[in-house]
CSV table of C-alpha atoms and ligand atoms in Angstrom, one decimal:
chain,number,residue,atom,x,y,z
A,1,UNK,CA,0.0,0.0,0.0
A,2,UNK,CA,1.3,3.6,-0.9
A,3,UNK,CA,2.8,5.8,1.8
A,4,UNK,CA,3.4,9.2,2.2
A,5,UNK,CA,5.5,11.6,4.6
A,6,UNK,CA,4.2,15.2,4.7
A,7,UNK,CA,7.4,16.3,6.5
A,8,UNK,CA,7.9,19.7,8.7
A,9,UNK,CA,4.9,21.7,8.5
A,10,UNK,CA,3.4,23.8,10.8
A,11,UNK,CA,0.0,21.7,11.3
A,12,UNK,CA,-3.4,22.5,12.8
A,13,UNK,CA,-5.0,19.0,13.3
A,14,UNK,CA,-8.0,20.0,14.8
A,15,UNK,CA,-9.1,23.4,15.1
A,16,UNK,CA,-10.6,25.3,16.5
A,17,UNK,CA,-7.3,23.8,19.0
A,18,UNK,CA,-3.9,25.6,18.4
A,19,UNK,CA,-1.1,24.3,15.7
A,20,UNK,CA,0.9,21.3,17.1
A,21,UNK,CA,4.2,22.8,18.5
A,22,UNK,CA,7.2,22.5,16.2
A,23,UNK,CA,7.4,21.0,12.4
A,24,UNK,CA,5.3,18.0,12.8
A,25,UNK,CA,5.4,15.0,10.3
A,26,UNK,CA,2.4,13.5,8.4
A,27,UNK,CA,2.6,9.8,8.0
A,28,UNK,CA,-0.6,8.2,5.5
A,29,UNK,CA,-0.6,4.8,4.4
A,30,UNK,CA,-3.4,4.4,1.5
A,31,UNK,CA,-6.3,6.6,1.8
A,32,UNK,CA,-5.7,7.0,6.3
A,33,UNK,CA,-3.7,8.8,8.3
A,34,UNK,CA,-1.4,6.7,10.3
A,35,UNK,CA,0.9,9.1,12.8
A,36,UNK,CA,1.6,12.7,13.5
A,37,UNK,CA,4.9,13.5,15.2
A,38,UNK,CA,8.2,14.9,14.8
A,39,UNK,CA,10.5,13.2,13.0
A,40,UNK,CA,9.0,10.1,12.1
A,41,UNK,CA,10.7,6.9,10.7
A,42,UNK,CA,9.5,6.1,7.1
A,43,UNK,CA,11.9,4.7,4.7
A,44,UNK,CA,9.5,3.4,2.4
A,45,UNK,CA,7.6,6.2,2.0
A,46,UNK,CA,7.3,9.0,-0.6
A,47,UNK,CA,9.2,12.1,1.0
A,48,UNK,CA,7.0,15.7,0.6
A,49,UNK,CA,8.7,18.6,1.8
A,50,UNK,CA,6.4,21.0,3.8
A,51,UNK,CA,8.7,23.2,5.8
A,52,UNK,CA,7.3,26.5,5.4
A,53,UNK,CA,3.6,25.6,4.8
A,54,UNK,CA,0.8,25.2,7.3
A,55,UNK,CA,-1.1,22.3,6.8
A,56,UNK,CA,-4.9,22.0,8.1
A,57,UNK,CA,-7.7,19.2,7.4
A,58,UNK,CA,-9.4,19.8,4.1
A,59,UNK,CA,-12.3,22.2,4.4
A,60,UNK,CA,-15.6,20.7,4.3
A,61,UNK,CA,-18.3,23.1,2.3
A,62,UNK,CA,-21.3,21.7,3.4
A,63,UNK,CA,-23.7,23.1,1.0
A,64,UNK,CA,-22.9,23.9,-2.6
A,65,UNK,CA,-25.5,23.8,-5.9
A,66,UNK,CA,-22.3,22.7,-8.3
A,67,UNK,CA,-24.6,21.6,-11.3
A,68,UNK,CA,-24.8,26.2,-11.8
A,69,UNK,CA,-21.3,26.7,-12.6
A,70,UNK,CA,-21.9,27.5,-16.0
A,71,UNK,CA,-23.9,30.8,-14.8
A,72,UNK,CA,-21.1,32.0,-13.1
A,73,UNK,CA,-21.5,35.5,-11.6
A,74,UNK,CA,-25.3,35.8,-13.4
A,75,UNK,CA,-27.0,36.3,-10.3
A,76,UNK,CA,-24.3,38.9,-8.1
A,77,UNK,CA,-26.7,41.7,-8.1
A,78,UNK,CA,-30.1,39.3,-7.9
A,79,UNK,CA,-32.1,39.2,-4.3
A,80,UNK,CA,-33.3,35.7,-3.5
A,81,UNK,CA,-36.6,36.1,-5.5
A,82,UNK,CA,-34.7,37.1,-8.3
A,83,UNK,CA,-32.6,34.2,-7.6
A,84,UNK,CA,-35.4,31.9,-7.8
A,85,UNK,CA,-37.5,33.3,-10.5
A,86,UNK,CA,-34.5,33.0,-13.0
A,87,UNK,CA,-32.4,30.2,-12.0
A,88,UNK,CA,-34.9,27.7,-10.6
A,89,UNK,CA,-38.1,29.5,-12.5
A,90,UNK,CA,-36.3,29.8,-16.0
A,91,UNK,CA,-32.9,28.0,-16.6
A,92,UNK,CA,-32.9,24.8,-14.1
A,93,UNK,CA,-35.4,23.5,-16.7
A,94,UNK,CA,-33.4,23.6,-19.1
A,95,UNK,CA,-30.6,21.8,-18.1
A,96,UNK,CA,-29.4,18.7,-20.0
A,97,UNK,CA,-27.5,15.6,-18.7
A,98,UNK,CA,-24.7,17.1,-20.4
A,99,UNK,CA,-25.1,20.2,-18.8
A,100,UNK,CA,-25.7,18.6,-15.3
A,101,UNK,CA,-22.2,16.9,-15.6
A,102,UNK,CA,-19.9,19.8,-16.8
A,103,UNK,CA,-21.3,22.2,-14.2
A,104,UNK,CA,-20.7,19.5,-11.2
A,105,UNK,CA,-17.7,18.7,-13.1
A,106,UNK,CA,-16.2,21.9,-13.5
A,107,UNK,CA,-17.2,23.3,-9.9
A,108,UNK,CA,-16.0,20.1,-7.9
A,109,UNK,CA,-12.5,21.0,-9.6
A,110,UNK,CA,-12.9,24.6,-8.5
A,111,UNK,CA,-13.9,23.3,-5.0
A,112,UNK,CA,-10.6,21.1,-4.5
A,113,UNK,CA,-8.7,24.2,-5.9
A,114,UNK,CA,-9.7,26.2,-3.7
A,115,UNK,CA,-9.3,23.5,-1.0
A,116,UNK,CA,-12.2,21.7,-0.4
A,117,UNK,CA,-11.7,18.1,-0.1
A,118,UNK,CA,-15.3,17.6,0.6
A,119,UNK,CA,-18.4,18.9,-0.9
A,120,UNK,CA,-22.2,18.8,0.2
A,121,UNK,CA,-23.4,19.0,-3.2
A,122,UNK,CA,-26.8,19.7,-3.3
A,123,UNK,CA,-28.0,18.6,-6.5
A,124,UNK,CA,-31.9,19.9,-6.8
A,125,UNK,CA,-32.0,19.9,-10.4
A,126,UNK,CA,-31.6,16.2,-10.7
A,127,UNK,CA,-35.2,15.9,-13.1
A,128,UNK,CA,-34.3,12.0,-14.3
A,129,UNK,CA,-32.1,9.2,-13.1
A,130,UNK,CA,-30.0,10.3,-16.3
A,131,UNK,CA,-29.4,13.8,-15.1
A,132,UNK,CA,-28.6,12.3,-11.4
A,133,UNK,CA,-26.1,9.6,-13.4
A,134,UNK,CA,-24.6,12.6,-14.9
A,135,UNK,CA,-23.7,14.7,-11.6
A,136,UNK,CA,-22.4,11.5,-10.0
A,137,UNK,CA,-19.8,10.1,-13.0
A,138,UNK,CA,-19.1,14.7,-12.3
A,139,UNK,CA,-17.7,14.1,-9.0
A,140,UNK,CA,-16.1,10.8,-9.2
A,141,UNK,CA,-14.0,12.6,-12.4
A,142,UNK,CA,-13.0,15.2,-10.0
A,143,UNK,CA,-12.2,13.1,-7.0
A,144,UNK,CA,-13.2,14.8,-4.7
A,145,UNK,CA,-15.3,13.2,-1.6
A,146,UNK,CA,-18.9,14.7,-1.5
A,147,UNK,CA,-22.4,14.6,0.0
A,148,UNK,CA,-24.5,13.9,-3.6
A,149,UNK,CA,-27.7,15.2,-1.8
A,150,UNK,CA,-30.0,14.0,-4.3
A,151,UNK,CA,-32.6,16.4,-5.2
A,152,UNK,CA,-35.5,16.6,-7.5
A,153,UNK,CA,-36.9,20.4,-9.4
A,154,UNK,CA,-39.8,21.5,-7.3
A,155,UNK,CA,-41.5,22.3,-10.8
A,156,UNK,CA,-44.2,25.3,-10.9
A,157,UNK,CA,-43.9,26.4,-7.7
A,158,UNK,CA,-42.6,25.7,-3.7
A,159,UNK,CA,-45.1,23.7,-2.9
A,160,UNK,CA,-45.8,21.6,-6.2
A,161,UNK,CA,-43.3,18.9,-4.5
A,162,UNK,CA,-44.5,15.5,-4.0
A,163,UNK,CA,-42.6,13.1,-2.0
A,164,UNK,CA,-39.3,12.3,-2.8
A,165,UNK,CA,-38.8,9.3,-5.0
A,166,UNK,CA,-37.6,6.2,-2.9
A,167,UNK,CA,-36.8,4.3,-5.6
A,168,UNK,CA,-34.4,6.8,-7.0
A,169,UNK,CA,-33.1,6.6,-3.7
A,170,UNK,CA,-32.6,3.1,-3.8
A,171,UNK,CA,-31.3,2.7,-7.6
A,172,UNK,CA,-28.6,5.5,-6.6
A,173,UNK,CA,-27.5,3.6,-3.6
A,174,UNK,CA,-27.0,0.4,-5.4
A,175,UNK,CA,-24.3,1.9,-7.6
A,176,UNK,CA,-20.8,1.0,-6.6
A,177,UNK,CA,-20.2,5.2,-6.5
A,178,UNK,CA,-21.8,5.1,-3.5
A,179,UNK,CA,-20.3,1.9,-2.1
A,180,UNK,CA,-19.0,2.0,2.0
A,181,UNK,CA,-15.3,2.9,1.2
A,182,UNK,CA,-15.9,4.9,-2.0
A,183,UNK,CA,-15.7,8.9,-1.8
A,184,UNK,CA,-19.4,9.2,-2.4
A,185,UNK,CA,-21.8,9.3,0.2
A,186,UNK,CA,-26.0,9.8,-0.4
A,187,UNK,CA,-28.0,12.6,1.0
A,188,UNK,CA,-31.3,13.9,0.2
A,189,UNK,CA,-32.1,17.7,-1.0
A,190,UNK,CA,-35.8,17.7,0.3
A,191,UNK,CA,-37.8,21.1,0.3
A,192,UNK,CA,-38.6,20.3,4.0
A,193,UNK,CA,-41.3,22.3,6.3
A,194,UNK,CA,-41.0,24.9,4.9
A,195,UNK,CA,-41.0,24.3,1.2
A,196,UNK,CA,-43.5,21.4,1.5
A,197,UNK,CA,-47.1,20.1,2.6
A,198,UNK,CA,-46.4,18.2,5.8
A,199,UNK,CA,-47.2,15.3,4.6
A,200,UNK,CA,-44.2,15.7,2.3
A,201,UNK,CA,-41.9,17.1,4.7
A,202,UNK,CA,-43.0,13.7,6.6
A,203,UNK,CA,-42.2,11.1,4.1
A,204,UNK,CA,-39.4,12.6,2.8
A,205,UNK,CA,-37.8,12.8,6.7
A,206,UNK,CA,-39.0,9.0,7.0
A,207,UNK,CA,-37.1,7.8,4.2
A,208,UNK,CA,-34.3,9.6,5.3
A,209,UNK,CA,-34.5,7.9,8.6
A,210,UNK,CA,-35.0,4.5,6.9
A,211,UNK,CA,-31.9,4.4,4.5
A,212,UNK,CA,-29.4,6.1,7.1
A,213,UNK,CA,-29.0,8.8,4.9
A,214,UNK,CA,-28.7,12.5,5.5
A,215,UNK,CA,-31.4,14.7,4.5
A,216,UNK,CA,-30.8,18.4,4.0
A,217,UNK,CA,-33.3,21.3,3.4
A,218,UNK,CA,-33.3,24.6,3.0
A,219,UNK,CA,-35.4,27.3,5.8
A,220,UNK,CA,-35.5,31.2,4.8
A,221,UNK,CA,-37.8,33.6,3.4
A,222,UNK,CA,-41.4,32.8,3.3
A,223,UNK,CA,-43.6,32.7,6.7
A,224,UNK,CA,-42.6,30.5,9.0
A,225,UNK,CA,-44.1,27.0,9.8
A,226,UNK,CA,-46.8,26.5,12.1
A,227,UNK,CA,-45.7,25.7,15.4
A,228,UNK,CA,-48.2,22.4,15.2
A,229,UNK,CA,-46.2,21.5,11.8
A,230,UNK,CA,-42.7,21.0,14.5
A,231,UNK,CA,-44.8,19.3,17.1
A,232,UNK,CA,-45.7,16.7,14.8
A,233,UNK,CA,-42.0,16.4,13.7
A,234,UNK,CA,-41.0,16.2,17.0
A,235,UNK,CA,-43.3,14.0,18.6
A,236,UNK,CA,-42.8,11.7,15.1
A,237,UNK,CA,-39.2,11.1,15.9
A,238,UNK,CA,-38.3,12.8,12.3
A,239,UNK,CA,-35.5,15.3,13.3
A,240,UNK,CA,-32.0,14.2,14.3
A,241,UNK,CA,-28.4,14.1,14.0
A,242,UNK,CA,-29.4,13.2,10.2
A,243,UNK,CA,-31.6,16.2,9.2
A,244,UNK,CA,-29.7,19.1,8.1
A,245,UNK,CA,-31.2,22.9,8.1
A,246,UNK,CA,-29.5,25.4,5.5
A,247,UNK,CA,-29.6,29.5,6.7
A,248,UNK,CA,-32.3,29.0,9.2
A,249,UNK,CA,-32.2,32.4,9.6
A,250,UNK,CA,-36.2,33.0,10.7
A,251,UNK,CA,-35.8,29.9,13.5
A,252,UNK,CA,-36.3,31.5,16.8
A,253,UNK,CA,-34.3,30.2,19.9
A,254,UNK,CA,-36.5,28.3,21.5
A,255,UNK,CA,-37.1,26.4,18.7
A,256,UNK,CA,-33.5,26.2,17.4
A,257,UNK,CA,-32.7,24.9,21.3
A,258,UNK,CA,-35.2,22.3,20.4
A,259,UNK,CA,-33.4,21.3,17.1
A,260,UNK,CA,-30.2,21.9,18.8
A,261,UNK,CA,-31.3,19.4,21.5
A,262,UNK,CA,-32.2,16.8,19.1
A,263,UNK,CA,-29.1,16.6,17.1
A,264,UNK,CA,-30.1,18.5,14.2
A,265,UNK,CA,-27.4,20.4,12.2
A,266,UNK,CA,-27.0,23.5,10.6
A,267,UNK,CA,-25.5,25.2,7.6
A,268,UNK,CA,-24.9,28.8,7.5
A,269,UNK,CA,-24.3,30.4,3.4
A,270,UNK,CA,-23.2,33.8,5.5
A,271,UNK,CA,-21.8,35.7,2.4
A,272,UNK,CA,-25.2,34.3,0.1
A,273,UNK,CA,-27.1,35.1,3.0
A,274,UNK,CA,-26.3,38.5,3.8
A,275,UNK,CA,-25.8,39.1,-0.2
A,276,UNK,CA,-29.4,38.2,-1.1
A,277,UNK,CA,-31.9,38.7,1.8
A,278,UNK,CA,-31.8,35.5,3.3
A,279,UNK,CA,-31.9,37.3,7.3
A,280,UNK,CA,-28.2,37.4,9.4
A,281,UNK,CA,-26.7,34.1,10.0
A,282,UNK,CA,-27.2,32.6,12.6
A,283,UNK,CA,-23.9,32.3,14.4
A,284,UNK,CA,-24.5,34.2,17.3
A,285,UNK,CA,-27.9,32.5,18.3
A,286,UNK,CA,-26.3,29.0,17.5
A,287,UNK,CA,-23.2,29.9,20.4
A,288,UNK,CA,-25.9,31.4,22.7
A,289,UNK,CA,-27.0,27.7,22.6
A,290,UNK,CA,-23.8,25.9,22.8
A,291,UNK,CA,-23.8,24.9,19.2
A,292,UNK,CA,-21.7,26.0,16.3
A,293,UNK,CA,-22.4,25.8,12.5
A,294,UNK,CA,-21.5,24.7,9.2
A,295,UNK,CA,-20.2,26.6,6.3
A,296,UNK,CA,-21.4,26.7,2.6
A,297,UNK,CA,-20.6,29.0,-0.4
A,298,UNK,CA,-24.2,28.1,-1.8
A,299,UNK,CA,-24.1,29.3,-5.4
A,300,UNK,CA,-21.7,30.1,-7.5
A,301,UNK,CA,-24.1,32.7,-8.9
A,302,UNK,CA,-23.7,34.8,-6.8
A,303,UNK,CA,-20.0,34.7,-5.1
A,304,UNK,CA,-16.7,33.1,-5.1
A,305,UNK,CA,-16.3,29.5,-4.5
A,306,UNK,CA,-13.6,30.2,-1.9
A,307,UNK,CA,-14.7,28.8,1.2
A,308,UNK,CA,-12.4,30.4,3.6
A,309,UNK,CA,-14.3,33.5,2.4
A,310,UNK,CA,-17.2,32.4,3.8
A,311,UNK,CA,-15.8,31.8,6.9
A,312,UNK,CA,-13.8,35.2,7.3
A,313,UNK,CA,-17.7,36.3,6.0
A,314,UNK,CA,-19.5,34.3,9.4
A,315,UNK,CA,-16.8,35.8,12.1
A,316,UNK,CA,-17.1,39.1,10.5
A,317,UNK,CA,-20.7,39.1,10.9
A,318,UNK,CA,-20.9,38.0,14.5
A,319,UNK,CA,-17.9,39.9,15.7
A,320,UNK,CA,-19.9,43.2,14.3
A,321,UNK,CA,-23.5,42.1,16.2
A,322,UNK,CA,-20.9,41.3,19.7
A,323,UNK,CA,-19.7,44.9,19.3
A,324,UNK,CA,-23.3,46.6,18.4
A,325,UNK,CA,-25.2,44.8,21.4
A,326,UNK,CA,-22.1,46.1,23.7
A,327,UNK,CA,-22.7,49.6,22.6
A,328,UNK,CA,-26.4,49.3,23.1
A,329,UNK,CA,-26.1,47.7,26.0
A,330,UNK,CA,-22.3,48.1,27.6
A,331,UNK,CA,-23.0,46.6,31.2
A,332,UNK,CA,-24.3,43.4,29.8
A,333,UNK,CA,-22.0,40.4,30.0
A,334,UNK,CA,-20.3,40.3,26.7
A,335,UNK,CA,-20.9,37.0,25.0
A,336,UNK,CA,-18.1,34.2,24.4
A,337,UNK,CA,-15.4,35.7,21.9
A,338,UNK,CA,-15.2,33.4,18.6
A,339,UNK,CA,-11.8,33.0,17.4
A,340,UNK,CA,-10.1,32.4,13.7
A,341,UNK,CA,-9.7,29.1,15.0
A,342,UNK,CA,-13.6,29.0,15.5
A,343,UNK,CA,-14.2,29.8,12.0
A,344,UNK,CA,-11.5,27.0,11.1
A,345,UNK,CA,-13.7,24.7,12.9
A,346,UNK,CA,-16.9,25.8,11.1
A,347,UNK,CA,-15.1,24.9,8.2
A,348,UNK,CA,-13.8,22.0,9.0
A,349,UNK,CA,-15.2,19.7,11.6
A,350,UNK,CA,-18.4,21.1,12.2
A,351,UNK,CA,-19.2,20.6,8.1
A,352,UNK,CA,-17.8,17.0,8.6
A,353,UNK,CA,-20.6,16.7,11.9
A,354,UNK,CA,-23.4,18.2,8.9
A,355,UNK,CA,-22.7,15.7,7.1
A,356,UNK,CA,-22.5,12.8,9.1
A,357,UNK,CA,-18.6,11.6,8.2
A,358,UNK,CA,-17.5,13.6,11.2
A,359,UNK,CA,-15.7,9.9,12.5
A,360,UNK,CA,-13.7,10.1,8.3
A,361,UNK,CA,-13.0,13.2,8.4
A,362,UNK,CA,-12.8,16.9,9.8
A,363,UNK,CA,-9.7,16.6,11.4
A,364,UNK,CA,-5.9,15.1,11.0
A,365,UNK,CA,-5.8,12.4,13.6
A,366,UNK,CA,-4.8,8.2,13.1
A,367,UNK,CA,-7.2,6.4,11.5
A,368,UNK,CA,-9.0,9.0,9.7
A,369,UNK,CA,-8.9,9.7,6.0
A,370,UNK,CA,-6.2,11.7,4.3
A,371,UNK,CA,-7.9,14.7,3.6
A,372,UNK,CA,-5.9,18.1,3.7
A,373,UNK,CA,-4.5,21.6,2.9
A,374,UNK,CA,-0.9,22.6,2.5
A,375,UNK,CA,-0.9,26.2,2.3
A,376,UNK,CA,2.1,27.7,1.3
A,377,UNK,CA,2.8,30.7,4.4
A,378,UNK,CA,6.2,31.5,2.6
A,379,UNK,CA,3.9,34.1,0.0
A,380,UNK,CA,4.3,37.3,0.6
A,381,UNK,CA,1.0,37.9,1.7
A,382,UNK,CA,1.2,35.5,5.1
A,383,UNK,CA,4.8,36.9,6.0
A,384,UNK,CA,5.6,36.6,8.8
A,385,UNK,CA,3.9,33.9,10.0
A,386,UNK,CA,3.3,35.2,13.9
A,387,UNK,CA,-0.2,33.0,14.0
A,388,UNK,CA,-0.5,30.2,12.1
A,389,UNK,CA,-4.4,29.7,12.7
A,390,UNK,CA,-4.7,33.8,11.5
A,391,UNK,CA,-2.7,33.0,8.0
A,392,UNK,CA,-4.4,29.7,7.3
A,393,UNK,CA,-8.2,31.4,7.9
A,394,UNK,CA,-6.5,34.5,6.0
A,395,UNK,CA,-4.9,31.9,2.7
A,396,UNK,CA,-6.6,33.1,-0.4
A,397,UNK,CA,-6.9,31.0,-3.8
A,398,UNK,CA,-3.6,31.5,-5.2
A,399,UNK,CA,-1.8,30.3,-1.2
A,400,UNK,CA,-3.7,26.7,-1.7
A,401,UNK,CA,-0.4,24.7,-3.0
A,402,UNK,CA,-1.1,21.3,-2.1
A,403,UNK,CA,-4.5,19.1,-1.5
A,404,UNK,CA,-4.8,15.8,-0.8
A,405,UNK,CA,-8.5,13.5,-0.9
A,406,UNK,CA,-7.9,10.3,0.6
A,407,UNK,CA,-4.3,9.8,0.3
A,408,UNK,CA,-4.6,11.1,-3.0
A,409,UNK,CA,-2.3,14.4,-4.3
A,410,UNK,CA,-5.4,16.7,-6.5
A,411,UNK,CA,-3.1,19.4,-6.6
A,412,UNK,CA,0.6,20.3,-6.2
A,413,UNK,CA,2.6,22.8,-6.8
A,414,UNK,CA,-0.4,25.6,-7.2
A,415,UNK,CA,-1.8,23.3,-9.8
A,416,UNK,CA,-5.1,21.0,-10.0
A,417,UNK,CA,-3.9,17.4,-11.5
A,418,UNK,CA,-7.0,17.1,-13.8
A,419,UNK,CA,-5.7,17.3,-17.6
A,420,UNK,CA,-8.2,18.4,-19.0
A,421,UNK,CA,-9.4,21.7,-17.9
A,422,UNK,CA,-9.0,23.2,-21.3
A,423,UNK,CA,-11.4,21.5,-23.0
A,424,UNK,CA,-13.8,21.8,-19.9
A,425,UNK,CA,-13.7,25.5,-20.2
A,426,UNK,CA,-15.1,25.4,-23.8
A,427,UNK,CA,-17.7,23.0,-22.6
A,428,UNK,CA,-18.8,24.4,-19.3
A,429,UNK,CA,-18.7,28.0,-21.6
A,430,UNK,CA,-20.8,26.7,-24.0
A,431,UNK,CA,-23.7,24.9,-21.8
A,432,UNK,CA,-23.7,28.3,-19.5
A,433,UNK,CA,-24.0,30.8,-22.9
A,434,UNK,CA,-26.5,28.5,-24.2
A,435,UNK,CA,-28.6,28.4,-21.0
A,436,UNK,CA,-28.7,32.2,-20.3
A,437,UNK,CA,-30.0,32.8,-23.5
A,438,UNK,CA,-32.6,30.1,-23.4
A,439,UNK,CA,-33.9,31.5,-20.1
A,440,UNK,CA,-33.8,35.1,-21.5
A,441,UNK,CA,-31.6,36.0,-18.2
A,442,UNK,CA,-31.2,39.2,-17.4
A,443,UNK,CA,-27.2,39.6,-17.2
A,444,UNK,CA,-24.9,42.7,-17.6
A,445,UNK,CA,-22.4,42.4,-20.8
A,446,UNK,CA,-20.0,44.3,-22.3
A,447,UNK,CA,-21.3,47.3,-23.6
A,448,UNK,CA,-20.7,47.1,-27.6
B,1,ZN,ZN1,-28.9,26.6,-1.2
């Protein structure tokens, strides 16, 4: 079995806990890591050089909609309705396999590249088993390891949804993608409470339950549910450790303490979020109740795939409602500062807990997968290097020099180790151009 030595980085194993002290040695045999210490014995092993770099578990964005990549920057100036009215309304329709399958394609690559070793791809335009085929073969091309939340168009309207299909369910998870070892793991994308008659909201959360499988929904805009609608979930035995809420932003706290209580986990989009109307993440109330979140760059559409971004985006946020509610209120016990290393977390473990592979991956420790980040802390923008856990939450794009998915190198040396990306920039150009003019979108060009 292949082995690797990472050798002499300054590594953060598990934030949000400090760097280990001193140039610290990564020993992986196959896809697992196998020791972490200083100068560790391995003769047979392939030597990597990573004195200078700081090396942190691959981030985890928990909540991506990869099949838009082809529409790119269309929607940076939309609100939410605007958001759904042309994307969902007026191009998801119009999506081929083919176009299915160069978007996943093409943003799974940008994902790894910007170091994400795993995705929550939450693939809601999956209209036939073809189209779903098509995002899977996507991912496993990329190599990266990801969530395929499985997710069918909602059609005319939110709440034209019926069920979700159980045996689409049940022909994805008989493909060897999705076998126990593979990279791939099943989810479901369900419209939830929300987005859904109860009934719906019901079935889909049972066959969640009864495949083991995570099931992931979105909750903003719109009234809220009636309180009888949670009771019943609640009393039902539907929510969990498996049931995923994305922005959440209208939950109140005694409701989110309820969630909280139960397992459930939640997904902040914080630059999306704040960008489009969604409400203010919901950081602050999550750490009121002990709890933390997950991060997600949501759509492409809108912002930069850069995950870190997000993150920097979440501590921002809370940090500015700390300092407001002290000025309102200056005798009131401040609450518990969050750190950079909080926001590594968020982007890190906590997205591993959302998506139920928190035992795989989420940190560097023995016996879980070979998933991480070598960022390169000689560039001139991370000089000098006074706090490790400050440079790596501060690395942009171009300081992501290494990223490993299971024991296996995706990029080196600044570059992504897919051949290919030439010809997928003509495709993924051509399925995007071909779309927004279909769909009549509404997007800026060059002026003539
Ligand atoms: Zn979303």
């Amino acid at each position: 079995m292949k082995r690797t030595i990472i050798r002499g980085g300054l590594v953060i194993a598990a934030p949000p806990a400090a760097p280990n002290s001193g140039a610290t040695d990564i020993l992986i045999e196959g896809s697992r890591i196998i020791a972490l210490g200083e100068n560790l014995a391995a003769h047979d092993a392939e030597e990597i050089d990573a004195v200078g770099r700081i090396i942190i578990p691959g981030l985890v964005n928990a909540h991506m909609h990869t099949w838009q990549s082809g529409l790119r920057g269309v929607s940076a100036d939309w609100n939410l309705l605007e958001y759904l009215v042309w994307i969902h309304g007026a191009a998801a329709p119009l999506y081929t396999e083919a176009d299915l399958h160069v978007g996943t394609l093409a943003g799974a690559l940008n994902q790894i590249a910007c170091g994400t070793t795993t995705l929550g791809d939450w693939c809601h335009n999956a209209a036939t088993p073809g189209h779903a085929d098509a995002a899977v073969e996507a991912l496993t091309d990329a190599g990266i390891r990801a969530v395929f939340f499985h997710g069918v168009p909602r059609g005319g309207g939110p709440h034209d949804a019926g069920p979700h299909p159980a045996t689409e369910v049940d022909r994805l998870l008989a493909k060897p993608a999705f076998a126990d070892d593979g990279l791939l793991t099943l989810g479901l994308a369900a419209p939830g409470p929300l987005y859904s008659p109860f009934d719906v909201a019901q079935a889909d959360l049972s066959l969640a339950r009864d495949r083991g499988l995570v099931i992931s929904m979105h909750h903003s805009g719109g009234p809220p549910c009636p309180p009888e609608v949670w009771t019943r979930l609640f009393d039902q035995g539907l929510l969990g450790p498996h049931a995923n809420f994305v922005h959440a932003n209208q939950i109140d706290a005694d409701l989110l303490k309820r969630l909280i209580d139960v397992g459930v986990s939640f997904t902040i989009t914080p630059e999306v979020e704040l960008n489009d109307g969604h409400g203010f993440p919901i950081t602050g109330k999550l750490r009121a109740l002990g709890a933390a979140p997950s991060l997600g760059i949501d759509i492409e559409t809108g912002i930069s795939g850069e995950l870190l971004i997000a993150a920097r985006v979440a501590l921002a946020h809370v940090r500015g409602q700390d300092y407001e509610a002290f000025r309102a209120a200056p005798d009131d016990p401040p609450p518990a500062r969050l750190t950079a290393g909080d926001a590594l977390a968020w982007a890190t473990i906590e997205g591993a807990r959302a998506l139920g592979l928190q035992d795989r991956i989420g940190s560097l420790e023995p016996g879980k997968q070979a998933d991480l980040v070598m960022i390169d802390a000689r560039a001139l923008n991370l000089w000098p290097n006074n706090d490790p856990t400050a440079m790596a939450l501060q690395a942009s794009l171009a300081n992501i020099e290494a990223v490993m998915i299971g024991g296996v190198w995706r990029k080196q040396a600044g570059r992504l180790l897919y051949g290919a990306l030439d010809s997928l920039r003509v495709e993924l150009e051509a399925s995007g151009a071909r779309i927004a003019a279909a769909a009549n979108l509404p997007i800026r060009r060059l002026q003539a």
